[in-house]
Each structure stands twice: as structure tokens, then as C-alpha cells.
Tab-separated table of C-alpha atoms and ligand atoms in Angstrom:
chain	number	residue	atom	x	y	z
A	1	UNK	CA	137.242	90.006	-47.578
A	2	UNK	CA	136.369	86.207	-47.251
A	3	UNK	CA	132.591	85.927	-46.311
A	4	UNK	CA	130.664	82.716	-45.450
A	5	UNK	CA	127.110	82.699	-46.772
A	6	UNK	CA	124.558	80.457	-45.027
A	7	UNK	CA	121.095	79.703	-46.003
A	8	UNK	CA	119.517	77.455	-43.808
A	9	UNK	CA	116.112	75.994	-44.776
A	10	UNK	CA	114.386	73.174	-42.993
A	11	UNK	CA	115.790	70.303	-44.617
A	12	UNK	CA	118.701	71.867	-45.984
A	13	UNK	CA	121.616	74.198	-45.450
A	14	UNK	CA	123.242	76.365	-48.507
A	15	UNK	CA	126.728	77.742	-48.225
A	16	UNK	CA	129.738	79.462	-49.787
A	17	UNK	CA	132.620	81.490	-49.227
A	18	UNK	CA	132.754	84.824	-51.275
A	19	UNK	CA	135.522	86.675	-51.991
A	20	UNK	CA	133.266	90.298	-51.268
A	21	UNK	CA	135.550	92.584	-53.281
A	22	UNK	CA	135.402	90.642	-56.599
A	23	UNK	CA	132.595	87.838	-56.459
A	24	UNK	CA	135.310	84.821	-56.846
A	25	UNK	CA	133.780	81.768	-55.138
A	26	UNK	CA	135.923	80.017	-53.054
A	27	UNK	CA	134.010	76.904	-52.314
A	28	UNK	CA	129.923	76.181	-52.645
A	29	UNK	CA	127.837	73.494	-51.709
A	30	UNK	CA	124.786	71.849	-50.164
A	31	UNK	CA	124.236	69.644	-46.653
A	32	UNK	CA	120.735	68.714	-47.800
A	33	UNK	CA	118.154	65.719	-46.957
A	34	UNK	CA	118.835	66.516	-43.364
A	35	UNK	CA	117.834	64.534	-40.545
A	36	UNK	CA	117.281	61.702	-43.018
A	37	UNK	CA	119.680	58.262	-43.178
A	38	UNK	CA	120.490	60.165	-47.013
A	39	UNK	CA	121.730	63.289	-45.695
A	40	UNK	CA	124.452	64.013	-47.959
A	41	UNK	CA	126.998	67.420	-47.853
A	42	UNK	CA	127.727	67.894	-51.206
A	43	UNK	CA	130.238	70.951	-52.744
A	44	UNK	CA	132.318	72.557	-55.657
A	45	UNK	CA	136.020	73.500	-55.222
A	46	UNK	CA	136.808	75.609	-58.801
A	47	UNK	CA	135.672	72.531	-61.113
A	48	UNK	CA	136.091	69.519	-58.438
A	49	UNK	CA	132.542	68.403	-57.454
A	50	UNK	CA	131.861	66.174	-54.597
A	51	UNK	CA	129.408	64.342	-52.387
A	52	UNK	CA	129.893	63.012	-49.114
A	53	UNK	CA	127.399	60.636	-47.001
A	54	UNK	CA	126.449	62.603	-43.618
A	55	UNK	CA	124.753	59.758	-42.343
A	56	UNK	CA	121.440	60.952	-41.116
A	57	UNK	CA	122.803	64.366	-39.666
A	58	UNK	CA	120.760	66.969	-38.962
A	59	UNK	CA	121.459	70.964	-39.165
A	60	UNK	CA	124.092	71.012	-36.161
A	61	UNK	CA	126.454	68.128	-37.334
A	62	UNK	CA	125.816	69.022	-41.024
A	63	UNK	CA	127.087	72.646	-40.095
A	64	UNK	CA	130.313	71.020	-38.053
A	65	UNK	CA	130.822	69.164	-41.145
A	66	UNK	CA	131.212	72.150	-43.589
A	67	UNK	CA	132.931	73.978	-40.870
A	68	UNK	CA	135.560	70.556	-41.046
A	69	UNK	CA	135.569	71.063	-44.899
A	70	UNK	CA	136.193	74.509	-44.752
A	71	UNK	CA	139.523	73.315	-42.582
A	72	UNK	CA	140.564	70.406	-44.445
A	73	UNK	CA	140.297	73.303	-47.827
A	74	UNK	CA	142.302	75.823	-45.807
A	75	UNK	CA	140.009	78.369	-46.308
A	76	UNK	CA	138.367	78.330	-42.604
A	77	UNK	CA	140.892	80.635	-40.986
A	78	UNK	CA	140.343	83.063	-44.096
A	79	UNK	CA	136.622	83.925	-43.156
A	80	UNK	CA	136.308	87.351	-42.032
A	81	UNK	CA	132.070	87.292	-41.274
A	82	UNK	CA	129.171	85.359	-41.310
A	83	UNK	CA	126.024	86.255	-44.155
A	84	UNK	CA	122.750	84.614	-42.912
A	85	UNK	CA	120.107	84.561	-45.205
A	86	UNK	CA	116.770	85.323	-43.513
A	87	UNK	CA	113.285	85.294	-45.210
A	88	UNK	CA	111.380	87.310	-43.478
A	89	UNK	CA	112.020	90.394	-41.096
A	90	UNK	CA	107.929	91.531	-41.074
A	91	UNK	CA	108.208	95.615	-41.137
A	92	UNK	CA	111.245	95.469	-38.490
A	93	UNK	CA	113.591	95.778	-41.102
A	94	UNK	CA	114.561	98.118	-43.351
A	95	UNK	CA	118.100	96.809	-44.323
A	96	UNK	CA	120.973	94.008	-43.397
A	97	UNK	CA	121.911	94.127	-39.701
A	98	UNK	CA	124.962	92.862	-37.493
A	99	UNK	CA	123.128	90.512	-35.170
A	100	UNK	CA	122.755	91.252	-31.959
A	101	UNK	CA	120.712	89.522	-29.569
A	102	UNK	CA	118.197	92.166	-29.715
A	103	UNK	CA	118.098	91.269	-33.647
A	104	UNK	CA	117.536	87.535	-32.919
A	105	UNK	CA	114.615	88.257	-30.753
A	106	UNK	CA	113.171	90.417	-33.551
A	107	UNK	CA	113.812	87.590	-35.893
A	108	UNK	CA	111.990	85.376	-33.167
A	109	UNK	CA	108.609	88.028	-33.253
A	110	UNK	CA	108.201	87.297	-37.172
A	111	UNK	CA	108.262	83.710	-36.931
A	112	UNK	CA	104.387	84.041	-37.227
A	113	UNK	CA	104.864	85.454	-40.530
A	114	UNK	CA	107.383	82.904	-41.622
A	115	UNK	CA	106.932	79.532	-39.518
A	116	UNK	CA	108.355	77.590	-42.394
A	117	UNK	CA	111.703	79.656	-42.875
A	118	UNK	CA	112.347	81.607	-40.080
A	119	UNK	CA	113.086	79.141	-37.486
A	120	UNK	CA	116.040	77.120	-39.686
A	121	UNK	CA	116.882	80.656	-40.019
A	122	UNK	CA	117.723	80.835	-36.673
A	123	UNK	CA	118.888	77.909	-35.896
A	124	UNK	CA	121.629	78.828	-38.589
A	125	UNK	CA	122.520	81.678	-36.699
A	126	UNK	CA	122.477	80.147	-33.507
A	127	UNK	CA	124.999	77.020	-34.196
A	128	UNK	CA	127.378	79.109	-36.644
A	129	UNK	CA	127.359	81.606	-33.352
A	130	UNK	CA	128.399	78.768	-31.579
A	131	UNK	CA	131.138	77.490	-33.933
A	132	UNK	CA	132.524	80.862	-34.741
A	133	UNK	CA	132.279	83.200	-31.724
A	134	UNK	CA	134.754	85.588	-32.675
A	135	UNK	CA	133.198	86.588	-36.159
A	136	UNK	CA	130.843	89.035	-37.081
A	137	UNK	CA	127.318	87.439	-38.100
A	138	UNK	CA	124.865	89.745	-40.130
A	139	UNK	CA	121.078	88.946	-41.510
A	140	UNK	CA	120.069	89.458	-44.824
A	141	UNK	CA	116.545	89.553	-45.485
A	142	UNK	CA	114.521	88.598	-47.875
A	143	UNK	CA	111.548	91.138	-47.391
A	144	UNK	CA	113.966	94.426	-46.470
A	145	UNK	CA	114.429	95.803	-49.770
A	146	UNK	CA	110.577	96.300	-49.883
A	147	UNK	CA	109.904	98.198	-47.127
A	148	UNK	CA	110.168	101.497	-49.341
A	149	UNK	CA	107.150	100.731	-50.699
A	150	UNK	CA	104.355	103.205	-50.212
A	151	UNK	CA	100.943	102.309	-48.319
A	152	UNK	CA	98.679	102.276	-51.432
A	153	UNK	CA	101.327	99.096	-52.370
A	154	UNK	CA	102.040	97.733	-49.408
A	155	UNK	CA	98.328	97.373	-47.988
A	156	UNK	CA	95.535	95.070	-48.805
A	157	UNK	CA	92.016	96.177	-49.335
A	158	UNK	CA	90.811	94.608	-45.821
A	159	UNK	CA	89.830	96.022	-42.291
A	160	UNK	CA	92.201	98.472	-41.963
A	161	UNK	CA	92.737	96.420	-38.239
A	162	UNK	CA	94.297	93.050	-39.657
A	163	UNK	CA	97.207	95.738	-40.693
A	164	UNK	CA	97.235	97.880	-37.159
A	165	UNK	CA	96.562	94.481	-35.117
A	166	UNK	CA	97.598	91.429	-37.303
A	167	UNK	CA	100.432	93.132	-39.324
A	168	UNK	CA	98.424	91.659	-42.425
A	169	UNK	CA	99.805	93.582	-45.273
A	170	UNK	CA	102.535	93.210	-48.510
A	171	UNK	CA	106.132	92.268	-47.549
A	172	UNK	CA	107.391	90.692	-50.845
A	173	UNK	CA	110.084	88.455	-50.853
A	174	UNK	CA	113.378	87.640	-53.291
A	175	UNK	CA	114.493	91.076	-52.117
A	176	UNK	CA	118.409	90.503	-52.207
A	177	UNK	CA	117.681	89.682	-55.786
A	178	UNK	CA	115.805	92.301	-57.241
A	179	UNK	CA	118.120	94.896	-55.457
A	180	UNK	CA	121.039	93.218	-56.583
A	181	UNK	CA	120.050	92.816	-60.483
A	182	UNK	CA	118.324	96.389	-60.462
A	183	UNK	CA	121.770	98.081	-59.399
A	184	UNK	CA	123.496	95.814	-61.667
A	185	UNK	CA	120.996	96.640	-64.741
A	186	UNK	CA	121.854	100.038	-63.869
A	187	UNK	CA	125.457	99.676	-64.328
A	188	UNK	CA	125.131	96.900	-67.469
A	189	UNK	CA	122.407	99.235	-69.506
A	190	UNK	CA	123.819	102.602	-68.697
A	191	UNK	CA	120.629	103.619	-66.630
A	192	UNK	CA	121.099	107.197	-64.734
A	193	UNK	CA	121.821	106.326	-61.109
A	194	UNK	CA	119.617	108.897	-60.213
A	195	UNK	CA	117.049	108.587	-62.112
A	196	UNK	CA	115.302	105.139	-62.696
A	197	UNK	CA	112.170	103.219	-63.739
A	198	UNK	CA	113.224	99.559	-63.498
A	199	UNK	CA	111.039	96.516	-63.638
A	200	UNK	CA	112.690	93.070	-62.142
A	201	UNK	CA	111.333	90.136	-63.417
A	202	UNK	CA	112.824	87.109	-60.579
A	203	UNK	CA	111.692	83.866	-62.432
A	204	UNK	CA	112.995	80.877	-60.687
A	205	UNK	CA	110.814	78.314	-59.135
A	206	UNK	CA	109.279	80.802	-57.275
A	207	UNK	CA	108.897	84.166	-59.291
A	208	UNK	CA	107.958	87.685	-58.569
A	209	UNK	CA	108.536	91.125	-59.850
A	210	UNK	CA	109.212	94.714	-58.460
A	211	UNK	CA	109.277	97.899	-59.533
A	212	UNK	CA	112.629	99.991	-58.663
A	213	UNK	CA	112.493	103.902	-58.823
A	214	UNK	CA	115.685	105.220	-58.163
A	215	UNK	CA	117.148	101.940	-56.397
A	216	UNK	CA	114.058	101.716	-54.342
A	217	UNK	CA	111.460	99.304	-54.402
A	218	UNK	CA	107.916	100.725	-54.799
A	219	UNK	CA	105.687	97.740	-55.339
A	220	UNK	CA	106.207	93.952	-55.950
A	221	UNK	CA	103.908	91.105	-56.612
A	222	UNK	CA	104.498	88.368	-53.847
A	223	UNK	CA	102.647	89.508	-50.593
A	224	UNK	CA	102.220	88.293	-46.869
A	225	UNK	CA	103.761	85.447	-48.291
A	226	UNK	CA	105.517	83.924	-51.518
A	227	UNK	CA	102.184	82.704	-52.937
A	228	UNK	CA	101.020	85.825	-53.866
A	229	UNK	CA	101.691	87.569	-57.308
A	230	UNK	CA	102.188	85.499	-60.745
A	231	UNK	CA	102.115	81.592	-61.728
A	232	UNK	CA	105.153	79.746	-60.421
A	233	UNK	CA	106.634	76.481	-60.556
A	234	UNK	CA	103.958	75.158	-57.645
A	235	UNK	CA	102.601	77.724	-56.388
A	236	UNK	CA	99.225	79.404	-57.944
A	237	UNK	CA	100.140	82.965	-57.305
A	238	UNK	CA	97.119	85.431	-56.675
A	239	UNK	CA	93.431	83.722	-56.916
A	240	UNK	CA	90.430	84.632	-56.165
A	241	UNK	CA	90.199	83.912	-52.180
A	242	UNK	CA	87.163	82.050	-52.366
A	243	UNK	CA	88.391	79.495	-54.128
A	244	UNK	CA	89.973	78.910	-50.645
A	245	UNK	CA	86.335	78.205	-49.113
A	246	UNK	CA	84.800	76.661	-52.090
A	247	UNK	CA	87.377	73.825	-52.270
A	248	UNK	CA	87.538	73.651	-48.504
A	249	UNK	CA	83.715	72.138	-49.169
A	250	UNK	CA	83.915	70.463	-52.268
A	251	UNK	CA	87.576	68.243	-51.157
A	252	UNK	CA	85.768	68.130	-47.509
A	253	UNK	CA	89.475	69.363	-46.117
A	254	UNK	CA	90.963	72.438	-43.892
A	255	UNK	CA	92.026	75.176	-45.819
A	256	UNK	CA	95.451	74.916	-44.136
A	257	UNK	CA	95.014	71.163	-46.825
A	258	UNK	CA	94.005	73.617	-49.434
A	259	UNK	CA	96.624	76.256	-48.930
A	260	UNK	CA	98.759	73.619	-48.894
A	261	UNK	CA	97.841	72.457	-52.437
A	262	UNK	CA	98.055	76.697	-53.556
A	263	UNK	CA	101.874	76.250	-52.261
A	264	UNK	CA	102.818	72.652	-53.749
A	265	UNK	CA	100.405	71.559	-56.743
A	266	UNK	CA	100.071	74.505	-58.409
A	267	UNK	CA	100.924	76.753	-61.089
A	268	UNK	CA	103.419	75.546	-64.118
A	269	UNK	CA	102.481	71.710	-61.945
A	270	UNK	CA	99.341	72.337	-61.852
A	271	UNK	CA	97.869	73.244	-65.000
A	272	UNK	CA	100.374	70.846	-66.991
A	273	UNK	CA	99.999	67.965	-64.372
A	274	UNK	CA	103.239	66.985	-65.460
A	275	UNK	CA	106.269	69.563	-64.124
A	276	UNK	CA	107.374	72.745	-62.028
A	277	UNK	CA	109.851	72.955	-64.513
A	278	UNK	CA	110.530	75.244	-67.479
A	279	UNK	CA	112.477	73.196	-69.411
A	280	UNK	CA	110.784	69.846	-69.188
A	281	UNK	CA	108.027	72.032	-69.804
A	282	UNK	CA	109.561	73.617	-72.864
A	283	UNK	CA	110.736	69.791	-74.066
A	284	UNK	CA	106.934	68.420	-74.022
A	285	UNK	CA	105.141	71.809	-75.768
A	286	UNK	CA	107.764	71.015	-78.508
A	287	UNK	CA	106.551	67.019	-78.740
A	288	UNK	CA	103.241	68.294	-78.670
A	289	UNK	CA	102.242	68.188	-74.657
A	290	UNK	CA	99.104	70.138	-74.788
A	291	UNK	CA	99.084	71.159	-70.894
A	292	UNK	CA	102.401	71.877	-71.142
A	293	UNK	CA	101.969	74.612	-73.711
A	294	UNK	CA	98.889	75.989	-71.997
A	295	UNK	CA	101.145	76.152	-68.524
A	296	UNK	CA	103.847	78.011	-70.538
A	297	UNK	CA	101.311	80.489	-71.967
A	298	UNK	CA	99.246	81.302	-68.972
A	299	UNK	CA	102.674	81.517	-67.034
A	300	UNK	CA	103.915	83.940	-69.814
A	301	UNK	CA	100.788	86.070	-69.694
A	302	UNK	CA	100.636	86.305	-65.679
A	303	UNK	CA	104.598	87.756	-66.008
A	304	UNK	CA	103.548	90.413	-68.774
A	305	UNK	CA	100.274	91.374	-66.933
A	306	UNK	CA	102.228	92.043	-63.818
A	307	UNK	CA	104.658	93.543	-65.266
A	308	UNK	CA	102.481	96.042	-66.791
A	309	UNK	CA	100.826	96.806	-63.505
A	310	UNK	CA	104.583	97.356	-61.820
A	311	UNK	CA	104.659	100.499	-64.845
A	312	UNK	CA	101.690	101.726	-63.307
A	313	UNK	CA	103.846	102.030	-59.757
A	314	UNK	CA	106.196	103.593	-61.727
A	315	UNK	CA	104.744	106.229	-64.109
A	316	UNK	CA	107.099	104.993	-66.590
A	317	UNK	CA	109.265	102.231	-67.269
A	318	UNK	CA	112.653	102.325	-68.899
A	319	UNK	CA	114.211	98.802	-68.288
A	320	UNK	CA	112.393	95.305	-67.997
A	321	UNK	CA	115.412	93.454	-66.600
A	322	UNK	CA	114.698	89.510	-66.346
A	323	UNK	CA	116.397	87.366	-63.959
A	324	UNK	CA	116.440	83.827	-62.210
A	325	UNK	CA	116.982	80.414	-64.031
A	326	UNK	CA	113.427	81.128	-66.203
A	327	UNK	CA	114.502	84.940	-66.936
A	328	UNK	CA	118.024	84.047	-67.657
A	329	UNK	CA	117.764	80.690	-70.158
A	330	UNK	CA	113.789	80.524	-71.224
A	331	UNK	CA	114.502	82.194	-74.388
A	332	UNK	CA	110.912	81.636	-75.582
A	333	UNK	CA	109.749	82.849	-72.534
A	334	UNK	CA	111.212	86.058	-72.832
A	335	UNK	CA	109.714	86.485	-76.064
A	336	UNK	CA	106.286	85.592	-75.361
A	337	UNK	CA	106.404	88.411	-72.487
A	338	UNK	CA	108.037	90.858	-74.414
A	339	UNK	CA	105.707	90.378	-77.280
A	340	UNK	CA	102.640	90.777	-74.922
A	341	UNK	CA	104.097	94.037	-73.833
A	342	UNK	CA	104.754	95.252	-77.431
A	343	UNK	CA	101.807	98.136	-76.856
A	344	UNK	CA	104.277	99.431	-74.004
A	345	UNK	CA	107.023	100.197	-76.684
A	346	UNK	CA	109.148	96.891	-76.310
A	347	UNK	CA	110.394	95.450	-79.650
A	348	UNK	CA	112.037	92.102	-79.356
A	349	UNK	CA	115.286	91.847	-81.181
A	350	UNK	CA	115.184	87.711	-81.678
A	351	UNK	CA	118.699	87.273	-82.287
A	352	UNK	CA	120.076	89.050	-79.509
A	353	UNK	CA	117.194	87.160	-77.274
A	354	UNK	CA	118.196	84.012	-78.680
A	355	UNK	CA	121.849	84.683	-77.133
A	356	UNK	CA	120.872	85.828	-74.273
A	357	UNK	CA	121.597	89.796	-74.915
A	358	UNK	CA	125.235	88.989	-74.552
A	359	UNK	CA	126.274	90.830	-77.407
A	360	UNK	CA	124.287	93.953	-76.154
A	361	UNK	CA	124.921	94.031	-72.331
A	362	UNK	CA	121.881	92.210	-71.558
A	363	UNK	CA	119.491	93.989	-74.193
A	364	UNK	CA	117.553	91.714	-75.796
A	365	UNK	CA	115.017	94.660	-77.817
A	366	UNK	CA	115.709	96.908	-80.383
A	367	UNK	CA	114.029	99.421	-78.524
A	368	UNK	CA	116.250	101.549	-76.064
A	369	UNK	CA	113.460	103.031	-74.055
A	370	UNK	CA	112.034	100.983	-73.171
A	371	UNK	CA	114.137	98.179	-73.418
A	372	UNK	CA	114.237	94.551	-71.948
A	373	UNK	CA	117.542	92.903	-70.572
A	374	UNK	CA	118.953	89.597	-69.351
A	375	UNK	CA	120.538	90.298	-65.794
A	376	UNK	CA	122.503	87.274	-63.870
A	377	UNK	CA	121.020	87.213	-60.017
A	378	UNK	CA	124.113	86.722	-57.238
A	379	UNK	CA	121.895	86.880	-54.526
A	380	UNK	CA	124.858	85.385	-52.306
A	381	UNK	CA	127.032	87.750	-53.637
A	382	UNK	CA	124.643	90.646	-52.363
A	383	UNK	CA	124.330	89.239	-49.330
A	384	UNK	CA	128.509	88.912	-48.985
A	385	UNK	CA	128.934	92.472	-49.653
A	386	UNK	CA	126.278	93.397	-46.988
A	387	UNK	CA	128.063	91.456	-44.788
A	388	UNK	CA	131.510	92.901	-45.666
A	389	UNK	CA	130.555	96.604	-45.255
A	390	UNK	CA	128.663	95.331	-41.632
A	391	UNK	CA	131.478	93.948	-40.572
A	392	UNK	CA	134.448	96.088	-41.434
A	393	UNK	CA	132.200	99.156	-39.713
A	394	UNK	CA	131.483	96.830	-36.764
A	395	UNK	CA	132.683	97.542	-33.220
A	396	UNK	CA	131.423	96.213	-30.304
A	397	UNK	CA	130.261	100.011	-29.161
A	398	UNK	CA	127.728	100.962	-32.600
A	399	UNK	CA	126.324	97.847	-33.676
A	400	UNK	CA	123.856	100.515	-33.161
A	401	UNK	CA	123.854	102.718	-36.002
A	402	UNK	CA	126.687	101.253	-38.680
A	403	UNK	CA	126.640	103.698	-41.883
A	404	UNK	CA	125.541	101.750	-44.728
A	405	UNK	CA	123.683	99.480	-42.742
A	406	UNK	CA	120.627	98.643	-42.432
A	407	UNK	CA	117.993	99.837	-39.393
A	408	UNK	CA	115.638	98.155	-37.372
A	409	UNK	CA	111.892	99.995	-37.577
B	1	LIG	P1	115.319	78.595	-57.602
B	1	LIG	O1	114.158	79.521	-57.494
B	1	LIG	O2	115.088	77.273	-56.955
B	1	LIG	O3	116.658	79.234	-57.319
B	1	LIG	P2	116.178	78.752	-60.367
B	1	LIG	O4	116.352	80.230	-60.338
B	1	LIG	O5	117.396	77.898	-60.518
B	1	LIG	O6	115.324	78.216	-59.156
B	1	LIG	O7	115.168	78.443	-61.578
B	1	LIG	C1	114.710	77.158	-61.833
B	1	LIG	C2	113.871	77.205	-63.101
B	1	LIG	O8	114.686	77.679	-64.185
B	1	LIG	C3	113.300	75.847	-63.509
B	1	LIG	O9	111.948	75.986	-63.916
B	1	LIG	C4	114.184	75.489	-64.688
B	1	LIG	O10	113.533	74.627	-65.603
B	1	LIG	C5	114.420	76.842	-65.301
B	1	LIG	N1	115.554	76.809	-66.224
B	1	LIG	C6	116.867	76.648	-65.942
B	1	LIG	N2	117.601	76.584	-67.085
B	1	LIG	C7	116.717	76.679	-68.116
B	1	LIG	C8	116.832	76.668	-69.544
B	1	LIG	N3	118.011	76.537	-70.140
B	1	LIG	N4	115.709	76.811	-70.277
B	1	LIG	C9	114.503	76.946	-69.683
B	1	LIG	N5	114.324	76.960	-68.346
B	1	LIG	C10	115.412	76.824	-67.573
């Protein structure tokens, strides 16, 4: 079944059409710098790349535009559902659901908890409604796969009230990836189905990890929001929160201006001053680019240090399966992490790292148990099959209650 998978963020909109049953991407691409005069929709048939000038469209025409492309390719009439991508779903879900309208109002009550996401969320939802009424439209979010976690995860140490009355607590985020690459590390490393200790190491721009016991999550690192947990490309991760007040004074600013700088001009930016990214990163520590090899190593030693707190939610840990564009190329990143966690039992095997574990299904230790892995995220593929099962169970009648789906809290 041909699925179309939309991610809508504020200035952009991600999409592509999935073949569910086997992965094979029919067309992908980006309508991005939206509402600017350089809006551009931009996409990959097979190898054929292309942009296209949308001339200052914002999310509505941009969407008409890839639903015109998705005519001119012949592949419109082929779509059998609709895979939103929505960031946060607070505790009110557990799982993917068909939307409904009662689902877009619940999407509406955690705006407060994303403002920055949520709303292009909807909006998503809302015009693709529009352009394809008859098709099934499910929402795949990003905090759902964490709402196994237990209490003595999930809550911070604060009056117990800013849980009850301002739902302050841990969500975590990037959850279509780390359930993804944990049931695919199960699969790839021959892990009992059963019976699993799994740590997921997401590093992209923004990073976190989570611990997976028997495919479900039991802590992760991110929090009420993404700038929780370890050094990212820009954004700090946990910090002392007085830092918050303290630089309120000494910049004379709101702490919404310093939050701002915790989400933008931080981490791998921050301490280097000169990139979010890895591998310009990598290039400068290798010319010499002081910062840049302190960034590296403090990012390094944030990822081991919360990785060995996510074997503590565990009780044991038999896979550390790394992920994202950083966990999937870095190779000296892996090794620095891996080496920090040598007291755990992990014993890099360099050669295999160096390729990537592709000889070894994604092992890159000579330890078995525990081992580390490489693990390719597909977080659009996830969110594809979701909405495949949704929609070949839905019927008008049980939107309700669809087996395999998820449920709202
Ligand atoms: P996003 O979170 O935006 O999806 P990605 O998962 O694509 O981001 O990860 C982006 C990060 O991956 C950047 O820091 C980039 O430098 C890093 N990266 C990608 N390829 C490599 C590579 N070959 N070596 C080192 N880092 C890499």
C-alpha cells in the first residue's frame, strides 16, 4: 500500500510516498523557505533530483503543489492514506491514531506543550483533509512510544502539582525512531523478541537516547521538551536550571531570550563557536580546531554518560544500537562512546566500526553481550506502516478501537 508521509514544520513541509509493504520510495522531497519570495519545492524521483521556484508560497499552495507533482508523476491516484507526523501528543497518546475530529481537538489541547510544532502540525492535517477527503489520515507522534515509561522516569523532582495541574513531566521525543531501530536491532542482531535490554542512541541534530525493554520504552533523555538530555547540534541539553536566572541578570534579557539561546547557540555550536555539525566539526579537530575537538569530546562523553544511566532503567543492557546521521557515519564518534563504556563490557572492534558494522549486521564490538550496533533510522517508513495497518482496519463505525492501533489516554 502507497502511503503519503507529511511532516509539516513551520517553515517547511517534508513528504514522500512509501510503498508500506517493502520500504521502496516512490518520490521524496521538500517545499521549504515557506512564505518567503525563495520558497522552493524541491524532490527525488529514483535518481532525478529537482527544484522548482514556488514563488513565495506558503503551507497551503506549497501542499497543492506537491499534490500537482504527485499528478503530473502518476503516482497521486496510487495513495491509499495519509501519515502525519506530529511532535507532541502530551500523555493523550499512547500510539498512532486515525484522525478523527475528536483527535484534532486533542492535538489542539497540547499545543501548550508544543507551540512551535504542533500548530504546522495541524495545519498539515487540516489542508491535506481538504485536498484528499476520501483518504484515511492517521497521526504519528513523536512522544507516543514513551508513554510506557514508569513514574520514577517520567516525573521530575518538583511539586508534585506542576505534574497533577501543569502536566509538567518527561514526554521524550524522536519516538518513531527509537521504536523503529529498536525492533529493527532486534531483527538485525538476533535479539530475543521477548526478551530485551536495548539502548537507542538517536544522534542527528537533535539527539536523545532510550532504553527499550521488551519493545517498550522505559526511560529516555529529552524531557518536556527536546532540550533536555545530552549535547546536540544547538541545543545545550540538561543544565543546571539556574543558569536560566543567572544569565537572565548578567545578559539583562527574559529567560524566554535565554531559553532561546539553550535551543539555538548551544551545544556542538556553542562550545566550538564554529558549527552544529559533526563533520565540519570532525574536518577542523583534524586541522587542529581546538573548540572543535573539545565540542566533539564533551558531546561524546554526554552520549556515554547517558547511556550508562539508560542501563540503570534497564538492569542490564544487551545492545547499544546507534542511529541518526551522527550514530550512523561519525565513526570516531562511535568509538569515543564505546571506549568510555568499556567498564560496561563493550569492546570496540575498529575495523568493523570503521565500516560501519556492515560486515557484522550492524555490530561494531567484539563483544556479543553486550554489544554495540549501527542501525539505519526510517522514521517515515515507521510512520507508513502505522498508517497502513490504520487504514486497512479503518471503517467509518471503529475508528474507535482499531487492533494494532494506537489509544487515546
Ligand atoms: P536531523 O536530526 O536533522 O535529521 P541527521 O540525522 O541528518 O539530522 O544528522 C545530521 C548530523 O549528522 C550532522 O551533525 C552531520 O554532520 C552528521 N553527519 C552526517 N554524515 C556524517 C558523516 N559522514 N560523518 C560525520 N557526521 C555526519
Amino acid at each position: 500500500m502507497n502511503v503519503l508521509v507529511l511532516n509539516c514544520g513551520s517553515s517547511s513541509a517534508k513528504f514522500a510516498v512509501i510503498d508500506a509493504s517493502n520500504g521502496h520510495e516512490l518520490v521524496s522531497g521538500i517545499a521549504q523557505r515557506l512564505g518567503s519570495p525563495q520558497a522552493t519545492l524541491d524532490f527525488k524521483v529514483e535518481a532525478h533530483k529537482e527544484s522548482r521556484l514556488l514563488h513565495g508560497a506558503a503551507h497551503e499552495q506549497a501542499l497543492r503543489a506537491v499534490v500537482a507533482l504527485l499528478e503530473e508523476l502518476g503516482v497521486a491516484n496510487q495513495i491509499a492514506g495519509i501519515g502525519h507526523r506530529v511532535v507532541h501528543g502530551g500523555a493523550k497518546f499512547s500510539g498512532s491514531m486515525p484522525i478523527t475530529a475528536e483527535v484534532v481537538a486533542k492535538i489542539e489541547e497540547c499545543i501548550p506543550l508544543g507551540p512551535l510544532h504542533n500548530p504546522a502540525n495541524l495545519l498539515g492535517i487540516k489542508i491535506s483533509q481538504e485536498l484528499f477527503p476520501g483518504l484515511p489520515q492517521v497521526a504519528v507522534f513523536d512522544t507516543a512510544f514513551h508513554q510506557t515509561m514508569p513514574p520514577r522516569a517520567y516525573l521530575y523532582a518538583v511539586p508534585y502539582e506542576w505534574f497533577t495541574k501543569h502536566e509538567v513531566r518527561r514526554y521524550g521525543f524522536h519516538g518513531t525512531s527509537h521504536r523503529y531501530v529498536s525492533q529493527q536491532a532486534v531483527k538485525q542482531l538476533g535479539l530475543d523478541p521477548e526478551d530485551h535490554a536495548i539502548v537507542t542512541a538517536h544522534l542527528g541534530n537533535g539527539c536523545s537516547l532510550a532504553a527499550v525493554r521488551n519493545g517498550h520504552s522505559m526511560d529516555t533523555t529529552m524531557g518536556l521538551t527536546p532540550v533536555d538530555g545530552v549535547v546536540m547540534g544547538t541545543r545545550s541539553g540538561s543544565i543546571d536550571p539556574s543558569i536560566i536566572s543567572h544569565m537572565k541578570k548578567a545578559l539583562n534579557c527574559s529567560a524566554e531570550q535565554v531559553m532561546d539561546v539553550l535551543n539555538k547557540q548551544s551545544g556542538l555550536v556553542g562550545i566550538s563557536g564554529l558549527s552544529n555539525d559533526m563533520r565540519t566539526l570532525q574536518e577542523a579537530a583534524a586541522t587542529g580546531h581546538e573548540r572543535a575537538a573539545l565540542a566533539i569530546e564533551k558531546f561524546c562523553y554526554s552520549v556515554a554518560k547517558a547511556a550508562a544511566s539508560m542501563f540503570v532503567s534497564l538492569g542490564r543492557v544487551d545492545a547499544l544500537v546507534f542511529t541518526g546521521g551522527i550514530g550512523e557515519n561519525a565513526v570516531n564518534v562511535r568509538a569515543q562512546i564505546v571506549e568510555l563504556l568499556g567498564f560496561a563490557g563493550f569492546s570496540l572492534d575498529a575495523h568493523a566500526n570503521a565500516f560501519h558494522g556492515k560486515a557484522l549486521r550492524g555490530r561494531i564490538t567484539r563483544s556479543t553481550s553486550p554489544m554495540a550496533a549501527v542501525v539505519a533510522t526510517n522514521e517515515e517508513l515507521m510512520i507508513a506502516m502505522d498508517t497502513a495497518e490504520i487504514a486497512t482496519a479503518h471503517l467509518p463505525s471503529n475508528v474507535e478501537r482499531l487492533p494494532g492501533s494506537g489509544r487515546a489516554a
